Protein backbone atom coordinates (compact mmCIF):
# COMPACT_ATOMS: atom_id res chain seq x y z
CA UNK A 1 0.00 0.00 0.00
CA UNK A 2 1.33 3.43 -0.97
CA UNK A 3 1.75 5.81 1.97
CA UNK A 4 1.26 9.55 1.91
CA UNK A 5 5.04 9.99 2.18
CA UNK A 6 5.58 7.76 -0.86
CA UNK A 7 2.79 9.54 -2.75
CA UNK A 8 4.39 12.92 -2.06
CA UNK A 9 7.76 11.55 -3.20
CA UNK A 10 6.02 10.50 -6.44
CA UNK A 11 4.65 14.05 -6.77
CA UNK A 12 8.15 15.47 -6.34
CA UNK A 13 9.49 13.06 -8.98
CA UNK A 14 6.72 13.97 -11.45
CA UNK A 15 7.29 17.70 -10.97
CA UNK A 16 11.05 17.26 -11.44
CA UNK A 17 10.26 15.61 -14.79
CA UNK A 18 8.02 18.54 -15.66
CA UNK A 19 10.81 20.97 -14.76
CA UNK A 20 13.28 19.01 -16.88
CA UNK A 21 10.89 18.99 -19.84
CA UNK A 22 10.37 22.76 -19.52
CA UNK A 23 14.12 23.36 -19.30
CA UNK A 24 14.69 21.15 -22.36
CA UNK A 25 11.95 22.98 -24.29
CA UNK A 26 13.49 26.37 -23.42
CA UNK A 27 16.91 25.06 -24.42
CA UNK A 28 15.55 23.92 -27.78
CA UNK A 29 13.53 27.09 -28.37
CA UNK A 30 16.65 29.17 -27.66
CA UNK A 31 18.52 27.25 -30.37
CA UNK A 32 21.13 25.86 -27.99
CA UNK A 33 20.79 22.30 -29.23
CA UNK A 34 23.41 20.83 -31.54
CA UNK A 35 21.24 19.20 -34.19
CA UNK A 36 24.22 17.54 -35.88
CA UNK A 37 24.86 15.57 -32.68
CA UNK A 38 21.23 14.92 -31.85
CA UNK A 39 20.08 13.73 -35.28
CA UNK A 40 22.44 10.83 -35.90
CA UNK A 41 21.82 7.14 -36.33
CA UNK A 42 21.30 5.72 -32.85
CA UNK A 43 21.47 2.09 -31.78
CA UNK A 44 20.72 1.06 -28.22
CA UNK A 45 22.09 -2.31 -27.23
CA UNK A 46 19.65 -3.95 -24.86
CA UNK A 47 19.72 -7.31 -23.17
CA UNK A 48 16.59 -8.61 -24.90
CA UNK A 49 16.61 -6.83 -28.25
CA UNK A 50 18.46 -3.88 -29.78
CA UNK A 51 16.62 -0.77 -30.86
CA UNK A 52 17.71 1.56 -33.64
CA UNK A 53 16.59 5.01 -34.71
CA UNK A 54 17.78 6.39 -38.06
CA UNK A 55 18.91 9.98 -38.53
CA UNK A 56 16.61 12.41 -40.27
CA UNK A 57 13.81 12.74 -37.71
CA UNK A 58 15.24 15.70 -35.77
CA UNK A 59 17.46 17.33 -38.40
CA UNK A 60 15.94 20.79 -38.09
CA UNK A 61 14.68 23.03 -35.32
CA UNK A 62 11.15 22.90 -36.75
CA UNK A 63 11.02 19.22 -35.78
CA UNK A 64 12.73 19.60 -32.41
CA UNK A 65 10.67 22.42 -30.90
CA UNK A 66 7.24 20.75 -31.28
CA UNK A 67 8.69 17.50 -29.90
CA UNK A 68 10.06 19.35 -26.85
CA UNK A 69 6.71 21.13 -26.37
CA UNK A 70 4.91 17.78 -26.52
CA UNK A 71 7.23 16.45 -23.81
CA UNK A 72 6.18 19.34 -21.60
CA UNK A 73 2.53 18.47 -22.18
CA UNK A 74 3.05 14.82 -21.31
CA UNK A 75 5.05 15.68 -18.20
CA UNK A 76 2.40 18.22 -17.19
CA UNK A 77 -0.36 15.62 -17.57
CA UNK A 78 1.65 13.12 -15.58
CA UNK A 79 2.13 15.65 -12.79
CA UNK A 80 -1.65 16.13 -12.62
CA UNK A 81 -2.30 12.37 -12.53
CA UNK A 82 0.31 11.80 -9.81
CA UNK A 83 -0.97 14.74 -7.75
CA UNK A 84 -4.53 13.43 -8.03
CA UNK A 85 -3.36 9.96 -6.94
CA UNK A 86 -1.64 11.51 -3.90
CA UNK A 87 -4.98 13.01 -2.85
CA UNK A 88 -6.49 9.53 -3.07
CA UNK A 89 -3.69 7.98 -1.00
CA UNK A 90 -4.19 10.65 1.67
CA UNK A 91 -7.89 9.76 1.83
CA UNK A 92 -9.02 13.12 0.48
CA UNK A 93 -12.12 12.23 -1.45
CA UNK A 94 -13.45 14.31 -4.32
CA UNK A 95 -16.44 16.46 -3.41
CA UNK A 96 -17.12 18.37 -6.63
CA UNK A 97 -20.43 19.72 -5.34
CA UNK A 98 -18.69 21.46 -2.40
CA UNK A 99 -17.54 25.07 -2.67
CA UNK A 100 -15.10 24.78 0.26
CA UNK A 101 -11.56 25.94 -0.66
CA UNK A 102 -9.92 22.53 -0.13
CA UNK A 103 -12.62 20.79 -2.15
CA UNK A 104 -12.29 23.36 -4.96
CA UNK A 105 -8.54 22.67 -5.05
CA UNK A 106 -9.12 18.91 -5.07
CA UNK A 107 -11.69 19.27 -7.86
CA UNK A 108 -9.36 21.44 -9.95
CA UNK A 109 -6.54 18.90 -9.76
CA UNK A 110 -8.97 16.14 -10.72
CA UNK A 111 -10.33 18.12 -13.66
CA UNK A 112 -6.82 18.83 -14.97
CA UNK A 113 -6.01 15.12 -14.55
CA UNK A 114 -9.14 14.22 -16.53
CA UNK A 115 -8.17 16.56 -19.37
CA UNK A 116 -4.94 14.60 -19.88
CA UNK A 117 -6.03 11.08 -18.91
CA UNK A 118 -7.82 10.08 -22.10
CA UNK A 119 -5.40 11.54 -24.63
CA UNK A 120 -2.20 13.15 -23.34
CA UNK A 121 -1.29 14.18 -26.90
CA UNK A 122 -4.49 16.23 -27.22
CA UNK A 123 -5.86 16.95 -23.74
CA UNK A 124 -9.46 18.14 -23.68
CA UNK A 125 -11.47 19.52 -20.78
CA UNK A 126 -14.12 17.07 -19.57
CA UNK A 127 -16.69 18.88 -17.39
CA UNK A 128 -19.78 16.69 -17.39
CA UNK A 129 -22.77 17.09 -15.12
CA UNK A 130 -23.69 20.02 -12.88
CA UNK A 131 -21.09 19.10 -10.28
CA UNK A 132 -18.25 19.58 -12.77
CA UNK A 133 -19.70 21.97 -15.38
CA UNK A 134 -19.41 25.02 -13.13
CA UNK A 135 -17.12 27.83 -12.12
CA UNK A 136 -14.27 26.92 -9.77
CA UNK A 137 -13.16 29.83 -7.62
CA UNK A 138 -10.26 29.55 -5.23
CA UNK A 139 -7.30 31.33 -3.75
CA UNK A 140 -4.00 29.56 -4.44
CA UNK A 141 -0.91 30.82 -2.68
CA UNK A 142 -2.57 34.21 -2.22
CA UNK A 143 -3.52 34.45 -5.89
CA UNK A 144 -7.19 34.26 -6.94
CA UNK A 145 -8.11 31.76 -9.63
CA UNK A 146 -11.46 31.38 -11.37
CA UNK A 147 -12.10 28.77 -14.05
CA UNK A 148 -15.38 28.37 -15.90
CA UNK A 149 -15.33 24.62 -16.54
CA UNK A 150 -18.73 24.70 -18.27
CA UNK A 151 -17.37 26.97 -21.01
CA UNK A 152 -14.19 24.88 -21.31
CA UNK A 153 -15.93 21.50 -21.69
CA UNK A 154 -14.69 19.81 -24.87
CA UNK A 155 -12.06 22.50 -25.51
CA UNK A 156 -8.35 21.73 -25.84
CA UNK A 157 -6.54 22.27 -22.56
CA UNK A 158 -4.40 25.40 -22.44
CA UNK A 159 -2.02 26.22 -19.58
CA UNK A 160 -3.48 29.74 -19.43
CA UNK A 161 -6.85 28.24 -18.48
CA UNK A 162 -5.38 27.46 -15.05
CA UNK A 163 -3.22 30.56 -14.77
CA UNK A 164 -0.10 29.16 -16.44
CA UNK A 165 2.87 27.20 -15.16
CA UNK A 166 3.48 29.50 -12.17
CA UNK A 167 -0.06 28.88 -10.95
CA UNK A 168 0.39 25.12 -11.47
CA UNK A 169 3.39 25.26 -9.13
CA UNK A 170 1.25 27.14 -6.57
CA UNK A 171 -1.43 24.47 -6.99
CA UNK A 172 1.20 21.83 -6.32
CA UNK A 173 2.35 23.55 -3.12
CA UNK A 174 -1.19 24.06 -1.84
CA UNK A 175 -2.08 20.46 -2.68
CA UNK A 176 1.00 19.07 -0.94
CA UNK A 177 0.19 21.08 2.17
CA UNK A 178 -3.37 19.76 2.17
CA UNK A 179 -2.15 16.18 1.64
CA UNK A 180 0.41 16.45 4.45
CA UNK A 181 -2.26 17.77 6.83
CA UNK A 182 -4.78 15.03 5.96
CA UNK A 183 -5.42 12.29 8.47
CA UNK A 184 -5.91 8.91 6.80
CA UNK A 185 -9.42 7.58 7.29
CA UNK A 186 -8.25 4.01 7.82
CA UNK A 187 -4.55 3.86 8.69
CA UNK A 188 -3.01 0.47 7.85
CA UNK A 189 -2.46 -0.41 11.54
CA UNK A 190 -6.08 0.35 12.52
CA UNK A 191 -7.46 -2.70 10.72
CA UNK A 192 -5.38 -5.11 12.81
GROMACS .gro file of C-alpha atoms in nm:
model
  192
    1UNK     CA    1   0.000   0.000   0.000
    2UNK     CA    2   0.133   0.343  -0.097
    3UNK     CA    3   0.175   0.581   0.197
    4UNK     CA    4   0.126   0.955   0.191
    5UNK     CA    5   0.504   0.999   0.218
    6UNK     CA    6   0.558   0.776  -0.086
    7UNK     CA    7   0.279   0.954  -0.275
    8UNK     CA    8   0.439   1.292  -0.206
    9UNK     CA    9   0.776   1.155  -0.320
   10UNK     CA   10   0.602   1.050  -0.644
   11UNK     CA   11   0.465   1.405  -0.677
   12UNK     CA   12   0.815   1.547  -0.634
   13UNK     CA   13   0.949   1.306  -0.898
   14UNK     CA   14   0.672   1.397  -1.145
   15UNK     CA   15   0.729   1.770  -1.097
   16UNK     CA   16   1.105   1.726  -1.144
   17UNK     CA   17   1.026   1.561  -1.479
   18UNK     CA   18   0.802   1.854  -1.566
   19UNK     CA   19   1.081   2.097  -1.476
   20UNK     CA   20   1.328   1.901  -1.688
   21UNK     CA   21   1.089   1.899  -1.984
   22UNK     CA   22   1.037   2.276  -1.952
   23UNK     CA   23   1.412   2.336  -1.930
   24UNK     CA   24   1.469   2.115  -2.236
   25UNK     CA   25   1.195   2.298  -2.429
   26UNK     CA   26   1.349   2.637  -2.342
   27UNK     CA   27   1.691   2.506  -2.442
   28UNK     CA   28   1.555   2.392  -2.778
   29UNK     CA   29   1.353   2.709  -2.837
   30UNK     CA   30   1.665   2.917  -2.766
   31UNK     CA   31   1.852   2.725  -3.037
   32UNK     CA   32   2.113   2.586  -2.799
   33UNK     CA   33   2.079   2.230  -2.923
   34UNK     CA   34   2.341   2.083  -3.154
   35UNK     CA   35   2.124   1.920  -3.419
   36UNK     CA   36   2.422   1.754  -3.588
   37UNK     CA   37   2.486   1.557  -3.268
   38UNK     CA   38   2.123   1.492  -3.185
   39UNK     CA   39   2.008   1.373  -3.528
   40UNK     CA   40   2.244   1.083  -3.590
   41UNK     CA   41   2.182   0.714  -3.633
   42UNK     CA   42   2.130   0.572  -3.285
   43UNK     CA   43   2.147   0.209  -3.178
   44UNK     CA   44   2.072   0.106  -2.822
   45UNK     CA   45   2.209  -0.231  -2.723
   46UNK     CA   46   1.965  -0.395  -2.486
   47UNK     CA   47   1.972  -0.731  -2.317
   48UNK     CA   48   1.659  -0.861  -2.490
   49UNK     CA   49   1.661  -0.683  -2.825
   50UNK     CA   50   1.846  -0.388  -2.978
   51UNK     CA   51   1.662  -0.077  -3.086
   52UNK     CA   52   1.771   0.156  -3.364
   53UNK     CA   53   1.659   0.501  -3.471
   54UNK     CA   54   1.778   0.639  -3.806
   55UNK     CA   55   1.891   0.998  -3.853
   56UNK     CA   56   1.661   1.241  -4.027
   57UNK     CA   57   1.381   1.274  -3.771
   58UNK     CA   58   1.524   1.570  -3.577
   59UNK     CA   59   1.746   1.733  -3.840
   60UNK     CA   60   1.594   2.079  -3.809
   61UNK     CA   61   1.468   2.303  -3.532
   62UNK     CA   62   1.115   2.290  -3.675
   63UNK     CA   63   1.102   1.922  -3.578
   64UNK     CA   64   1.273   1.960  -3.241
   65UNK     CA   65   1.067   2.242  -3.090
   66UNK     CA   66   0.724   2.075  -3.128
   67UNK     CA   67   0.869   1.750  -2.990
   68UNK     CA   68   1.006   1.935  -2.685
   69UNK     CA   69   0.671   2.113  -2.637
   70UNK     CA   70   0.491   1.778  -2.652
   71UNK     CA   71   0.723   1.645  -2.381
   72UNK     CA   72   0.618   1.934  -2.160
   73UNK     CA   73   0.253   1.847  -2.218
   74UNK     CA   74   0.305   1.482  -2.131
   75UNK     CA   75   0.505   1.568  -1.820
   76UNK     CA   76   0.240   1.822  -1.719
   77UNK     CA   77  -0.036   1.562  -1.757
   78UNK     CA   78   0.165   1.312  -1.558
   79UNK     CA   79   0.213   1.565  -1.279
   80UNK     CA   80  -0.165   1.613  -1.262
   81UNK     CA   81  -0.230   1.237  -1.253
   82UNK     CA   82   0.031   1.180  -0.981
   83UNK     CA   83  -0.097   1.474  -0.775
   84UNK     CA   84  -0.453   1.343  -0.803
   85UNK     CA   85  -0.336   0.996  -0.694
   86UNK     CA   86  -0.164   1.151  -0.390
   87UNK     CA   87  -0.498   1.301  -0.285
   88UNK     CA   88  -0.649   0.953  -0.307
   89UNK     CA   89  -0.369   0.798  -0.100
   90UNK     CA   90  -0.419   1.065   0.167
   91UNK     CA   91  -0.789   0.976   0.183
   92UNK     CA   92  -0.902   1.312   0.048
   93UNK     CA   93  -1.212   1.223  -0.145
   94UNK     CA   94  -1.345   1.431  -0.432
   95UNK     CA   95  -1.644   1.646  -0.341
   96UNK     CA   96  -1.712   1.837  -0.663
   97UNK     CA   97  -2.043   1.972  -0.534
   98UNK     CA   98  -1.869   2.146  -0.240
   99UNK     CA   99  -1.754   2.507  -0.267
  100UNK     CA  100  -1.510   2.478   0.026
  101UNK     CA  101  -1.156   2.594  -0.066
  102UNK     CA  102  -0.992   2.253  -0.013
  103UNK     CA  103  -1.262   2.079  -0.215
  104UNK     CA  104  -1.229   2.336  -0.496
  105UNK     CA  105  -0.854   2.267  -0.505
  106UNK     CA  106  -0.912   1.891  -0.507
  107UNK     CA  107  -1.169   1.927  -0.786
  108UNK     CA  108  -0.936   2.144  -0.995
  109UNK     CA  109  -0.654   1.890  -0.976
  110UNK     CA  110  -0.897   1.614  -1.072
  111UNK     CA  111  -1.033   1.812  -1.366
  112UNK     CA  112  -0.682   1.883  -1.497
  113UNK     CA  113  -0.601   1.512  -1.455
  114UNK     CA  114  -0.914   1.422  -1.653
  115UNK     CA  115  -0.817   1.656  -1.937
  116UNK     CA  116  -0.494   1.460  -1.988
  117UNK     CA  117  -0.603   1.108  -1.891
  118UNK     CA  118  -0.782   1.008  -2.210
  119UNK     CA  119  -0.540   1.154  -2.463
  120UNK     CA  120  -0.220   1.315  -2.334
  121UNK     CA  121  -0.129   1.418  -2.690
  122UNK     CA  122  -0.449   1.623  -2.722
  123UNK     CA  123  -0.586   1.695  -2.374
  124UNK     CA  124  -0.946   1.814  -2.368
  125UNK     CA  125  -1.147   1.952  -2.078
  126UNK     CA  126  -1.412   1.707  -1.957
  127UNK     CA  127  -1.669   1.888  -1.739
  128UNK     CA  128  -1.978   1.669  -1.739
  129UNK     CA  129  -2.277   1.709  -1.512
  130UNK     CA  130  -2.369   2.002  -1.288
  131UNK     CA  131  -2.109   1.910  -1.028
  132UNK     CA  132  -1.825   1.958  -1.277
  133UNK     CA  133  -1.970   2.197  -1.538
  134UNK     CA  134  -1.941   2.502  -1.313
  135UNK     CA  135  -1.712   2.783  -1.212
  136UNK     CA  136  -1.427   2.692  -0.977
  137UNK     CA  137  -1.316   2.983  -0.762
  138UNK     CA  138  -1.026   2.955  -0.523
  139UNK     CA  139  -0.730   3.133  -0.375
  140UNK     CA  140  -0.400   2.956  -0.444
  141UNK     CA  141  -0.091   3.082  -0.268
  142UNK     CA  142  -0.257   3.421  -0.222
  143UNK     CA  143  -0.352   3.445  -0.589
  144UNK     CA  144  -0.719   3.426  -0.694
  145UNK     CA  145  -0.811   3.176  -0.963
  146UNK     CA  146  -1.146   3.138  -1.137
  147UNK     CA  147  -1.210   2.877  -1.405
  148UNK     CA  148  -1.538   2.837  -1.590
  149UNK     CA  149  -1.533   2.462  -1.654
  150UNK     CA  150  -1.873   2.470  -1.827
  151UNK     CA  151  -1.737   2.697  -2.101
  152UNK     CA  152  -1.419   2.488  -2.131
  153UNK     CA  153  -1.593   2.150  -2.169
  154UNK     CA  154  -1.469   1.981  -2.487
  155UNK     CA  155  -1.206   2.250  -2.551
  156UNK     CA  156  -0.835   2.173  -2.584
  157UNK     CA  157  -0.654   2.227  -2.256
  158UNK     CA  158  -0.440   2.540  -2.244
  159UNK     CA  159  -0.202   2.622  -1.958
  160UNK     CA  160  -0.348   2.974  -1.943
  161UNK     CA  161  -0.685   2.824  -1.848
  162UNK     CA  162  -0.538   2.746  -1.505
  163UNK     CA  163  -0.322   3.056  -1.477
  164UNK     CA  164  -0.010   2.916  -1.644
  165UNK     CA  165   0.287   2.720  -1.516
  166UNK     CA  166   0.348   2.950  -1.217
  167UNK     CA  167  -0.006   2.888  -1.095
  168UNK     CA  168   0.039   2.512  -1.147
  169UNK     CA  169   0.339   2.526  -0.913
  170UNK     CA  170   0.125   2.714  -0.657
  171UNK     CA  171  -0.143   2.447  -0.699
  172UNK     CA  172   0.120   2.183  -0.632
  173UNK     CA  173   0.235   2.355  -0.312
  174UNK     CA  174  -0.119   2.406  -0.184
  175UNK     CA  175  -0.208   2.046  -0.268
  176UNK     CA  176   0.100   1.907  -0.094
  177UNK     CA  177   0.019   2.108   0.217
  178UNK     CA  178  -0.337   1.976   0.217
  179UNK     CA  179  -0.215   1.618   0.164
  180UNK     CA  180   0.041   1.645   0.445
  181UNK     CA  181  -0.226   1.777   0.683
  182UNK     CA  182  -0.478   1.503   0.596
  183UNK     CA  183  -0.542   1.229   0.847
  184UNK     CA  184  -0.591   0.891   0.680
  185UNK     CA  185  -0.942   0.758   0.729
  186UNK     CA  186  -0.825   0.401   0.782
  187UNK     CA  187  -0.455   0.386   0.869
  188UNK     CA  188  -0.301   0.047   0.785
  189UNK     CA  189  -0.246  -0.041   1.154
  190UNK     CA  190  -0.608   0.035   1.252
  191UNK     CA  191  -0.746  -0.270   1.072
  192UNK     CA  192  -0.538  -0.511   1.281
   0.00000   0.00000   0.00000
